[in-house]
């Protein structure tokens, strides 16, 4: 069940995403300090749940997990997204298990590093299509 803060985050984030997807936001979800607007969950389940409600408004969703049974979610994941030419589009530290990025259409290399272990994936973002990349580290 959502608490009032989480419901507020969902409503504000949904309104911003629908009205101006590239607009900066504030609150429990983190906002971009790079050229790409993004939202990232904090360490609470309510943060991630709020972001899942607006994920469809973002072309790219990244989810972070650990594969050990009963393993906790990774915290402090370093994320880098580069375009096809190698230009840094986004660099951020994510406290929780979910990130949404408002990227333009194109090909990207995504790197997520947790506890010194980097995982890399490629993705082609298409306008009007939501995609999800899962990153999982062995404990």
mmCIF file of C-alpha atoms in Angstrom:
data_model
loop_
_atom_site.group_PDB
_atom_site.id
_atom_site.type_symbol
_atom_site.label_atom_id
_atom_site.label_comp_id
_atom_site.label_asym_id
_atom_site.label_seq_id
_atom_site.Cartn_x
_atom_site.Cartn_y
_atom_site.Cartn_z
ATOM 1 C CA UNK A 1 0.000 0.000 0.000
ATOM 2 C CA UNK A 2 1.327 3.465 -0.900
ATOM 3 C CA UNK A 3 2.000 6.083 1.698
ATOM 4 C CA UNK A 4 1.043 9.693 0.973
ATOM 5 C CA UNK A 5 4.566 10.620 -0.137
ATOM 6 C CA UNK A 6 4.686 7.832 -2.705
ATOM 7 C CA UNK A 7 1.237 8.732 -4.052
ATOM 8 C CA UNK A 8 2.376 12.340 -4.347
ATOM 9 C CA UNK A 9 5.482 11.288 -6.235
ATOM 10 C CA UNK A 10 3.389 9.215 -8.642
ATOM 11 C CA UNK A 11 0.942 12.038 -9.312
ATOM 12 C CA UNK A 12 3.606 14.710 -9.766
ATOM 13 C CA UNK A 13 5.824 12.461 -11.865
ATOM 14 C CA UNK A 14 2.932 11.305 -14.063
ATOM 15 C CA UNK A 15 1.844 14.878 -14.654
ATOM 16 C CA UNK A 16 5.384 15.940 -15.557
ATOM 17 C CA UNK A 17 5.923 12.927 -17.783
ATOM 18 C CA UNK A 18 2.672 13.493 -19.657
ATOM 19 C CA UNK A 19 3.057 17.269 -19.958
ATOM 20 C CA UNK A 20 6.795 17.587 -20.547
ATOM 21 C CA UNK A 21 8.749 14.323 -20.546
ATOM 22 C CA UNK A 22 12.083 16.096 -20.774
ATOM 23 C CA UNK A 23 11.356 18.452 -17.869
ATOM 24 C CA UNK A 24 13.420 18.197 -14.707
ATOM 25 C CA UNK A 25 11.689 16.855 -11.614
ATOM 26 C CA UNK A 26 12.494 16.862 -7.942
ATOM 27 C CA UNK A 27 11.640 14.755 -4.910
ATOM 28 C CA UNK A 28 12.500 11.212 -3.858
ATOM 29 C CA UNK A 29 13.165 10.294 -7.463
ATOM 30 C CA UNK A 30 16.469 11.748 -8.639
ATOM 31 C CA UNK A 31 16.774 14.100 -11.601
ATOM 32 C CA UNK A 32 19.375 14.476 -14.301
ATOM 33 C CA UNK A 33 22.572 16.424 -13.939
ATOM 34 C CA UNK A 34 23.417 15.423 -17.516
ATOM 35 C CA UNK A 35 21.881 16.096 -20.922
ATOM 36 C CA UNK A 36 19.288 13.342 -20.456
ATOM 37 C CA UNK A 37 16.418 13.571 -17.991
ATOM 38 C CA UNK A 38 16.046 10.527 -15.795
ATOM 39 C CA UNK A 39 14.264 9.312 -12.700
ATOM 40 C CA UNK A 40 15.824 6.859 -10.283
ATOM 41 C CA UNK A 41 14.392 5.116 -7.271
ATOM 42 C CA UNK A 42 15.806 5.568 -3.817
ATOM 43 C CA UNK A 43 16.299 2.764 -1.347
ATOM 44 C CA UNK A 44 12.618 2.303 -0.424
ATOM 45 C CA UNK A 45 10.085 0.049 -2.101
ATOM 46 C CA UNK A 46 7.694 2.991 -2.385
ATOM 47 C CA UNK A 47 10.205 4.859 -4.586
ATOM 48 C CA UNK A 48 10.454 1.979 -7.064
ATOM 49 C CA UNK A 49 6.687 1.405 -7.015
ATOM 50 C CA UNK A 50 6.085 5.068 -7.846
ATOM 51 C CA UNK A 51 8.488 4.895 -10.784
ATOM 52 C CA UNK A 52 6.898 1.718 -12.137
ATOM 53 C CA UNK A 53 3.634 3.649 -12.497
ATOM 54 C CA UNK A 54 5.229 6.135 -14.915
ATOM 55 C CA UNK A 55 7.745 3.852 -16.645
ATOM 56 C CA UNK A 56 5.719 3.709 -19.860
ATOM 57 C CA UNK A 57 6.367 7.433 -20.408
ATOM 58 C CA UNK A 58 10.114 6.799 -20.691
ATOM 59 C CA UNK A 59 11.720 4.983 -23.616
ATOM 60 C CA UNK A 60 14.281 3.188 -21.437
ATOM 61 C CA UNK A 61 13.889 1.422 -18.108
ATOM 62 C CA UNK A 62 16.819 -0.128 -16.253
ATOM 63 C CA UNK A 63 16.273 -2.561 -13.398
ATOM 64 C CA UNK A 64 19.029 -3.708 -11.038
ATOM 65 C CA UNK A 65 19.036 -6.921 -8.972
ATOM 66 C CA UNK A 66 21.215 -9.464 -7.228
ATOM 67 C CA UNK A 67 20.769 -13.125 -8.132
ATOM 68 C CA UNK A 68 21.405 -14.734 -4.721
ATOM 69 C CA UNK A 69 18.307 -16.164 -3.023
ATOM 70 C CA UNK A 70 17.087 -13.596 -0.543
ATOM 71 C CA UNK A 71 19.689 -11.133 -1.800
ATOM 72 C CA UNK A 72 19.043 -7.473 -1.213
ATOM 73 C CA UNK A 73 18.718 -5.027 -4.062
ATOM 74 C CA UNK A 74 21.969 -3.427 -5.161
ATOM 75 C CA UNK A 75 22.575 0.071 -3.857
ATOM 76 C CA UNK A 76 24.739 2.751 -5.419
ATOM 77 C CA UNK A 77 24.872 1.440 -8.986
ATOM 78 C CA UNK A 78 26.975 3.598 -11.324
ATOM 79 C CA UNK A 79 25.229 3.974 -14.683
ATOM 80 C CA UNK A 80 26.745 5.281 -17.906
ATOM 81 C CA UNK A 81 24.911 5.555 -21.215
ATOM 82 C CA UNK A 82 26.836 6.428 -24.369
ATOM 83 C CA UNK A 83 25.472 7.010 -27.844
ATOM 84 C CA UNK A 84 26.711 5.213 -30.970
ATOM 85 C CA UNK A 85 29.564 7.688 -31.445
ATOM 86 C CA UNK A 86 30.754 7.171 -27.850
ATOM 87 C CA UNK A 87 29.425 10.483 -26.528
ATOM 88 C CA UNK A 88 28.396 10.332 -22.855
ATOM 89 C CA UNK A 89 24.637 10.878 -22.711
ATOM 90 C CA UNK A 90 24.062 10.095 -19.041
ATOM 91 C CA UNK A 91 26.170 9.335 -16.007
ATOM 92 C CA UNK A 92 24.512 8.808 -12.638
ATOM 93 C CA UNK A 93 24.649 6.916 -9.363
ATOM 94 C CA UNK A 94 21.392 5.102 -8.601
ATOM 95 C CA UNK A 95 20.596 4.341 -4.957
ATOM 96 C CA UNK A 96 17.746 1.921 -5.663
ATOM 97 C CA UNK A 97 16.803 -0.766 -8.139
ATOM 98 C CA UNK A 98 15.132 1.215 -10.936
ATOM 99 C CA UNK A 99 16.027 3.972 -13.395
ATOM 100 C CA UNK A 100 14.008 5.574 -16.195
ATOM 101 C CA UNK A 101 15.764 7.566 -18.934
ATOM 102 C CA UNK A 102 14.264 9.982 -21.462
ATOM 103 C CA UNK A 103 16.587 9.247 -24.393
ATOM 104 C CA UNK A 104 16.085 10.258 -28.019
ATOM 105 C CA UNK A 105 15.817 7.527 -30.647
ATOM 106 C CA UNK A 106 19.183 5.921 -31.376
ATOM 107 C CA UNK A 107 21.656 3.195 -30.469
ATOM 108 C CA UNK A 108 23.224 3.183 -27.008
ATOM 109 C CA UNK A 109 25.745 1.291 -24.914
ATOM 110 C CA UNK A 110 24.614 0.990 -21.292
ATOM 111 C CA UNK A 111 27.042 0.151 -18.491
ATOM 112 C CA UNK A 112 25.946 -0.536 -14.909
ATOM 113 C CA UNK A 113 28.607 -1.067 -12.230
ATOM 114 C CA UNK A 114 27.946 -2.467 -8.758
ATOM 115 C CA UNK A 115 30.654 -3.416 -6.241
ATOM 116 C CA UNK A 116 33.284 -3.008 -8.954
ATOM 117 C CA UNK A 117 31.575 -5.410 -11.394
ATOM 118 C CA UNK A 118 30.505 -3.768 -14.672
ATOM 119 C CA UNK A 119 27.710 -5.227 -16.793
ATOM 120 C CA UNK A 120 27.198 -3.895 -20.303
ATOM 121 C CA UNK A 121 24.292 -4.057 -22.719
ATOM 122 C CA UNK A 122 23.346 -2.457 -26.000
ATOM 123 C CA UNK A 123 19.926 -1.070 -26.805
ATOM 124 C CA UNK A 124 18.231 0.628 -29.727
ATOM 125 C CA UNK A 125 15.721 3.204 -28.540
ATOM 126 C CA UNK A 126 12.785 3.794 -30.855
ATOM 127 C CA UNK A 127 10.379 6.704 -30.563
ATOM 128 C CA UNK A 128 7.089 5.667 -28.958
ATOM 129 C CA UNK A 129 8.442 2.317 -27.689
ATOM 130 C CA UNK A 130 9.265 1.474 -24.068
ATOM 131 C CA UNK A 131 12.138 -0.950 -23.462
ATOM 132 C CA UNK A 132 13.509 -2.531 -20.314
ATOM 133 C CA UNK A 133 17.039 -3.758 -19.607
ATOM 134 C CA UNK A 134 17.670 -5.995 -16.608
ATOM 135 C CA UNK A 135 21.057 -6.030 -14.870
ATOM 136 C CA UNK A 136 21.715 -8.764 -12.283
ATOM 137 C CA UNK A 137 24.855 -9.358 -10.246
ATOM 138 C CA UNK A 138 25.803 -12.596 -8.521
ATOM 139 C CA UNK A 139 26.156 -12.151 -4.785
#
